[in-house]
Coordinates of N, CA, C and O in Angstrom, one line a residue:
X24 N 0.9 -1.2 0.0 CA 0.0 0.0 0.0 C 0.9 1.2 0.0 O 1.8 1.3 0.8
X25 N 0.6 2.2 -0.9 CA 1.4 3.4 -1.0 C 1.3 4.2 0.3 O 0.3 4.1 1.0
X26 N 2.3 5.1 0.5 CA 2.3 5.8 1.8 C 1.1 6.8 1.9 O 0.5 6.9 3.0
X27 N 0.7 7.5 0.8 CA -0.4 8.4 0.8 C -1.7 7.6 1.2 O -2.5 8.1 1.9
X28 N -1.8 6.4 0.6 CA -3.0 5.6 0.9 C -3.0 5.2 2.4 O -4.1 5.3 3.0
X29 N -1.9 4.8 2.9 CA -1.8 4.4 4.3 C -2.1 5.6 5.2 O -2.8 5.4 6.2
X30 N -1.6 6.7 4.8 CA -1.8 7.9 5.6 C -3.3 8.3 5.7 O -3.9 8.6 6.7
X31 N -3.9 8.2 4.5 CA -5.4 8.5 4.4 C -6.2 7.5 5.2 O -7.1 7.8 5.9
X32 N -5.8 6.2 5.1 CA -6.5 5.2 5.8 C -6.4 5.4 7.3 O -7.4 5.3 8.0
X33 N -5.3 5.8 7.8 CA -5.1 6.0 9.3 C -5.9 7.2 9.7 O -6.5 7.3 10.7
X34 N -5.9 8.3 8.8 CA -6.6 9.5 9.1 C -8.1 9.2 9.2 O -8.8 9.6 10.1
X35 N -8.6 8.4 8.3 CA -10.1 8.1 8.3 C -10.4 7.2 9.5 O -11.4 7.3 10.1
X36 N -9.5 6.3 9.8 CA -9.7 5.4 10.9 C -9.9 6.2 12.2 O -10.6 5.8 13.1
X37 N -9.2 7.3 12.3 CA -9.3 8.1 13.5 C -10.7 8.8 13.6 O -11.0 9.3 14.7
X38 N -11.4 8.8 12.5 CA -12.8 9.3 12.5 C -13.9 8.3 12.8 O -15.1 8.6 12.8
X39 N -13.5 7.0 13.0 CA -14.5 6.0 13.3 C -15.4 6.4 14.5 O -14.9 6.9 15.5
X40 N -16.7 6.1 14.3 CA -17.6 6.5 15.3 C -18.2 7.8 15.1 O -19.1 8.3 15.8
X41 N -17.7 8.6 14.1 CA -18.2 9.9 13.8 C -18.9 9.9 12.4 O -18.7 9.0 11.6
X42 N -19.6 11.0 12.1 CA -20.1 11.3 10.8 C -19.1 12.1 10.0 O -18.6 13.1 10.5
X43 N -18.8 11.6 8.8 CA -17.9 12.3 8.0 C -18.7 12.9 6.8 O -19.7 12.3 6.4
X44 N -18.3 14.1 6.3 CA -19.0 14.7 5.2 C -18.0 14.6 4.0 O -16.9 15.1 4.1
X45 N -18.4 13.8 3.0 CA -17.5 13.6 1.8 C -18.1 14.4 0.7 O -19.2 14.2 0.2
X46 N -17.3 15.3 0.1 CA -17.6 16.0 -1.1 C -16.7 15.5 -2.2 O -15.5 15.6 -2.1
X47 N -17.4 15.0 -3.2 CA -16.6 14.4 -4.4 C -16.9 15.2 -5.6 O -18.1 15.3 -6.0
X48 N -15.9 15.7 -6.3 CA -16.1 16.4 -7.5 C -15.5 15.6 -8.6 O -14.3 15.3 -8.6
X49 N -16.3 15.2 -9.6 CA -15.9 14.3 -10.7 C -16.4 15.0 -12.0 O -17.6 15.1 -12.2
X50 N -15.5 15.5 -12.8 CA -15.9 16.3 -14.0 C -16.7 17.5 -13.5 O -16.3 18.3 -12.6
X51 N -17.9 17.7 -14.0 CA -18.8 18.8 -13.6 C -19.8 18.4 -12.6 O -20.7 19.1 -12.3
X52 N -19.7 17.2 -12.0 CA -20.6 16.7 -11.0 C -20.1 16.7 -9.6 O -18.9 16.3 -9.4
X53 N -20.8 17.3 -8.7 CA -20.4 17.3 -7.3 C -21.4 16.6 -6.4 O -22.6 16.8 -6.5
X54 N -20.9 15.6 -5.7 CA -21.8 14.8 -4.8 C -21.4 15.1 -3.3 O -20.2 15.1 -3.0
X55 N -22.3 15.2 -2.4 CA -22.1 15.3 -1.0 C -22.7 14.1 -0.3 O -23.9 13.9 -0.5
X56 N -21.9 13.5 0.5 CA -22.4 12.3 1.3 C -22.1 12.5 2.8 O -21.0 12.9 3.1
X57 N -23.1 12.3 3.6 CA -23.0 12.3 5.0 C -22.9 10.8 5.4 O -23.9 10.1 5.2
X58 N -21.8 10.4 6.0 CA -21.5 9.0 6.2 C -21.1 8.7 7.7 O -20.2 9.3 8.2
X59 N -21.9 7.9 8.3 CA -21.6 7.4 9.7 C -20.5 6.3 9.6 O -20.8 5.2 9.3
X60 N -19.3 6.7 9.9 CA -18.1 5.8 9.7 C -17.9 4.9 10.8 O -17.8 5.3 12.0
X61 N -17.9 3.6 10.5 CA -17.6 2.5 11.5 C -16.2 2.0 11.4 O -15.6 1.8 12.5
X62 N -15.7 1.8 10.2 CA -14.4 1.3 10.0 C -13.9 1.5 8.6 O -14.7 1.9 7.7
X63 N -12.6 1.3 8.4 CA -12.0 1.5 7.0 C -11.2 0.3 6.7 O -10.4 -0.2 7.5
X64 N -11.4 -0.2 5.5 CA -10.7 -1.3 5.0 C -10.0 -0.9 3.7 O -10.4 0.0 3.0
X65 N -8.9 -1.7 3.3 CA -8.2 -1.5 2.1 C -8.5 -2.7 1.2 O -8.4 -3.8 1.6
X66 N -8.9 -2.4 -0.1 CA -9.1 -3.5 -1.1 C -8.0 -3.3 -2.2 O -7.9 -2.3 -2.8
X67 N -7.2 -4.4 -2.4 CA -6.2 -4.4 -3.4 C -6.9 -4.9 -4.7 O -7.7 -5.8 -4.6
X68 N -6.5 -4.4 -5.8 CA -7.1 -4.9 -7.1 C -6.7 -6.3 -7.3 O -7.4 -7.0 -8.1
X69 N -5.6 -6.8 -6.7 CA -5.2 -8.2 -6.8 C -6.2 -9.1 -6.0 O -6.2 -10.3 -6.3
X70 N -7.0 -8.6 -5.2 CA -7.9 -9.4 -4.4 C -9.3 -9.6 -5.0 O -10.2 -10.2 -4.4
X71 N -9.5 -9.0 -6.2 CA -10.8 -9.1 -6.8 C -10.8 -9.7 -8.2 O -9.7 -9.7 -8.8
X72 N -11.9 -10.3 -8.6 CA -11.9 -11.0 -9.9 C -12.2 -10.0 -11.0 O -11.6 -10.1 -12.1
X73 N -13.1 -9.0 -10.7 CA -13.4 -8.0 -11.7 C -12.3 -7.1 -12.1 O -11.8 -6.4 -11.2
X74 N -12.0 -7.0 -13.3 CA -10.8 -6.1 -13.8 C -11.1 -4.6 -13.5 O -10.2 -3.9 -13.4
X75 N -12.4 -4.2 -13.5 CA -12.7 -2.8 -13.4 C -12.6 -2.3 -12.0 O -12.6 -1.1 -11.7
X76 N -12.4 -3.2 -11.0 CA -12.3 -2.8 -9.6 C -10.8 -2.6 -9.3 O -10.0 -3.6 -9.3
X77 N -10.4 -1.4 -8.9 CA -9.0 -1.2 -8.6 C -8.8 -1.1 -7.1 O -9.7 -1.4 -6.3
X78 N -7.6 -0.6 -6.7 CA -7.3 -0.4 -5.3 C -8.2 0.6 -4.8 O -8.5 1.6 -5.4
X79 N -8.7 0.4 -3.6 CA -9.7 1.3 -3.0 C -9.7 1.3 -1.5 O -9.3 0.2 -0.9
X80 N -10.1 2.4 -0.8 CA -10.4 2.4 0.6 C -11.9 2.2 0.7 O -12.7 2.9 0.0
X81 N -12.3 1.2 1.5 CA -13.8 1.0 1.7 C -14.2 1.5 3.0 O -13.7 0.9 4.1
X82 N -15.0 2.5 3.1 CA -15.5 3.0 4.3 C -16.8 2.2 4.7 O -17.7 2.0 3.9
X83 N -16.8 1.6 5.9 CA -17.9 0.8 6.3 C -18.8 1.6 7.3 O -18.3 2.3 8.1
X84 N -20.1 1.5 7.1 CA -21.0 2.3 7.9 C -22.3 2.5 7.1 O -22.7 1.7 6.3
X85 N -22.9 3.7 7.3 CA -24.1 4.0 6.6 C -24.1 5.5 6.3 O -23.5 6.3 6.9
X86 N -24.9 5.8 5.2 CA -24.9 7.2 4.9 C -26.0 7.7 4.0 O -26.8 6.8 3.5
X87 N -26.0 8.9 3.7 CA -27.0 9.6 2.8 C -26.3 10.5 1.9 O -25.3 11.0 2.2
X88 N -27.0 10.7 0.7 CA -26.4 11.6 -0.3 C -27.6 12.6 -0.6 O -28.7 12.3 -0.5
X89 N -27.2 13.8 -1.0 CA -28.2 14.8 -1.5 C -28.5 14.5 -2.9 O -27.6 14.5 -3.8
X90 N -29.8 14.4 -3.3 CA -30.1 14.2 -4.7 C -30.3 15.5 -5.3 O -30.1 16.6 -4.7
X91 N -30.7 15.5 -6.6 CA -30.8 16.7 -7.4 C -31.9 17.7 -6.8 O -31.9 18.9 -7.1
X92 N -32.9 17.1 -6.1 CA -33.9 17.9 -5.5 C -33.5 18.5 -4.1 O -34.4 19.0 -3.4
X93 N -32.3 18.2 -3.6 CA -31.9 18.6 -2.3 C -32.4 17.7 -1.2 O -32.3 18.1 0.0
X94 N -32.8 16.5 -1.5 CA -33.3 15.6 -0.5 C -32.2 14.6 -0.1 O -31.5 14.2 -1.0
X95 N -32.2 14.2 1.2 CA -31.2 13.2 1.6 C -31.8 11.8 1.2 O -32.9 11.5 1.6
X96 N -31.0 11.1 0.5 CA -31.4 9.7 0.1 C -30.4 8.7 0.6 O -29.2 8.9 0.5
X97 N -30.8 7.6 1.3 CA -29.9 6.6 1.8 C -29.0 6.0 0.7 O -29.5 5.8 -0.4
X98 N -27.8 5.8 1.1 CA -26.9 5.0 0.1 C -27.4 3.6 0.0 O -27.9 3.0 1.0
X99 N -27.2 3.0 -1.2 CA -27.8 1.6 -1.4 C -27.0 0.5 -0.7 O -27.5 -0.6 -0.5
X100 N -25.8 0.8 -0.2 CA -25.0 -0.2 0.4 C -24.4 0.3 1.7 O -24.2 1.6 1.9
X101 N -24.0 -0.5 2.7 CA -23.4 0.0 3.9 C -21.9 0.2 3.8 O -21.1 -0.1 4.7
X102 N -21.6 0.8 2.7 CA -20.2 1.2 2.5 C -20.1 2.3 1.5 O -21.0 2.6 0.7
X103 N -18.9 3.0 1.5 CA -18.6 4.0 0.5 C -17.1 3.8 0.0 O -16.2 3.5 0.8
X104 N -16.9 3.8 -1.3 CA -15.6 3.4 -1.8 C -14.9 4.6 -2.4 O -15.5 5.4 -3.1
X105 N -13.6 4.7 -2.1 CA -12.8 5.8 -2.6 C -11.7 5.0 -3.4 O -10.8 4.4 -2.8
X106 N -11.8 5.1 -4.7 CA -10.7 4.5 -5.6 C -9.4 5.3 -5.3 O -9.5 6.6 -5.4
X107 N -8.3 4.7 -5.1 CA -7.1 5.4 -4.7 C -6.0 5.4 -5.8 O -4.9 5.8 -5.5
X108 N -6.3 5.0 -7.0 CA -5.4 5.1 -8.1 C -5.0 6.5 -8.3 O -5.8 7.4 -8.5
X109 N -3.7 6.8 -8.2 CA -3.1 8.1 -8.4 C -3.4 9.1 -7.3 O -3.3 10.3 -7.4
X110 N -3.6 8.5 -6.1 CA -3.9 9.3 -4.9 C -2.8 10.3 -4.6 O -1.6 10.0 -4.5
X111 N -3.2 11.6 -4.4 CA -2.4 12.7 -3.9 C -3.1 13.3 -2.7 O -4.2 13.8 -2.9
X112 N -2.5 13.1 -1.6 CA -3.1 13.7 -0.3 C -2.6 15.1 -0.2 O -1.4 15.3 0.2
X113 N -3.4 16.1 -0.5 CA -3.0 17.5 -0.4 C -2.9 18.0 1.0 O -2.0 18.8 1.3
X114 N -3.8 17.6 1.9 CA -3.7 18.0 3.3 C -4.6 17.0 4.1 O -5.5 16.4 3.6
X115 N -4.1 16.8 5.3 CA -4.9 15.9 6.3 C -4.7 16.6 7.6 O -3.8 16.3 8.4
X116 N -5.6 17.5 7.9 CA -5.5 18.3 9.2 C -6.3 17.5 10.2 O -6.8 16.4 10.0
X117 N -6.5 18.1 11.4 CA -7.2 17.4 12.5 C -8.6 16.9 12.1 O -9.0 15.8 12.4
X118 N -9.4 17.8 11.3 CA -10.7 17.4 11.0 C -11.1 17.5 9.6 O -12.3 17.5 9.2
X119 N -10.1 17.7 8.7 CA -10.4 17.8 7.3 C -9.2 17.3 6.4 O -8.1 17.6 6.7
X120 N -9.6 16.6 5.3 CA -8.6 16.2 4.4 C -9.0 16.6 3.0 O -10.2 16.6 2.6
X121 N -8.0 16.9 2.1 CA -8.3 17.2 0.7 C -7.4 16.3 -0.1 O -6.2 16.2 0.2
X122 N -8.0 15.6 -1.1 CA -7.2 14.7 -1.8 C -7.7 14.6 -3.3 O -8.8 15.1 -3.6
X123 N -6.8 14.1 -4.1 CA -7.1 14.0 -5.6 C -6.7 12.6 -6.0 O -5.7 12.1 -5.6
X124 N -7.6 12.0 -6.8 CA -7.3 10.6 -7.4 C -7.4 10.8 -8.9 O -7.7 11.9 -9.4
X125 N -7.1 9.7 -9.6 CA -7.2 9.7 -11.0 C -8.7 10.0 -11.5 O -8.9 10.5 -12.6
X126 N -9.6 9.7 -10.6 CA -11.1 9.8 -10.9 C -11.7 11.1 -10.4 O -12.6 11.7 -11.1
X127 N -11.3 11.6 -9.3 CA -12.1 12.7 -8.6 C -11.2 13.5 -7.6 O -10.2 13.0 -7.2
X128 N -11.8 14.6 -7.2 CA -11.2 15.4 -6.1 C -12.2 15.3 -5.0 O -13.4 15.4 -5.1
X129 N -11.6 15.1 -3.8 CA -12.4 14.9 -2.6 C -12.1 15.9 -1.5 O -10.9 16.2 -1.3
X130 N -13.1 16.3 -0.7 CA -12.9 16.9 0.6 C -13.6 16.1 1.6 O -14.8 15.8 1.4
X131 N -12.9 15.7 2.7 CA -13.6 14.9 3.7 C -13.4 15.6 5.0 O -12.3 16.0 5.4
X132 N -14.5 15.8 5.7 CA -14.4 16.5 7.0 C -15.2 15.7 8.1 O -16.2 15.1 7.7
X133 N -14.8 15.9 9.3 CA -15.5 15.2 10.4 C -15.4 16.1 11.6 O -14.7 17.1 11.6
X134 N -16.2 15.7 12.6 CA -16.2 16.5 13.9 C -17.1 17.7 13.8 O -17.0 18.6 14.6
X135 N -17.9 17.7 12.7 CA -18.9 18.8 12.6 C -20.3 18.3 12.6 O -20.6 17.2 12.3
X136 N -21.2 19.1 13.1 CA -22.6 18.7 13.2 C -23.3 18.7 11.9 O -22.9 19.3 11.0

């Protein structure tokens, strides 16, 4: 596991038991997820059969996302995946991290109501 991925995993693990707010910007689309984080796992692309699944951090817990009408909608699975290919961790402060992957730009914050 790359150093930036390990650092992000440890930072996220420190937020276990809290709600994290994940803002993901992918092309012109911005998604905001409020996620009650229980634990964080790492999935290696070598551990999966499907070629399209790459290395990722899997956040375990439950969450909601804002839909186009501004309504909170539950996530379909008890997990949230952050593909870590090309991960650049720009900052990881006490309660906020900013990162960029090959797919998207993320801001993750916790410790806020």
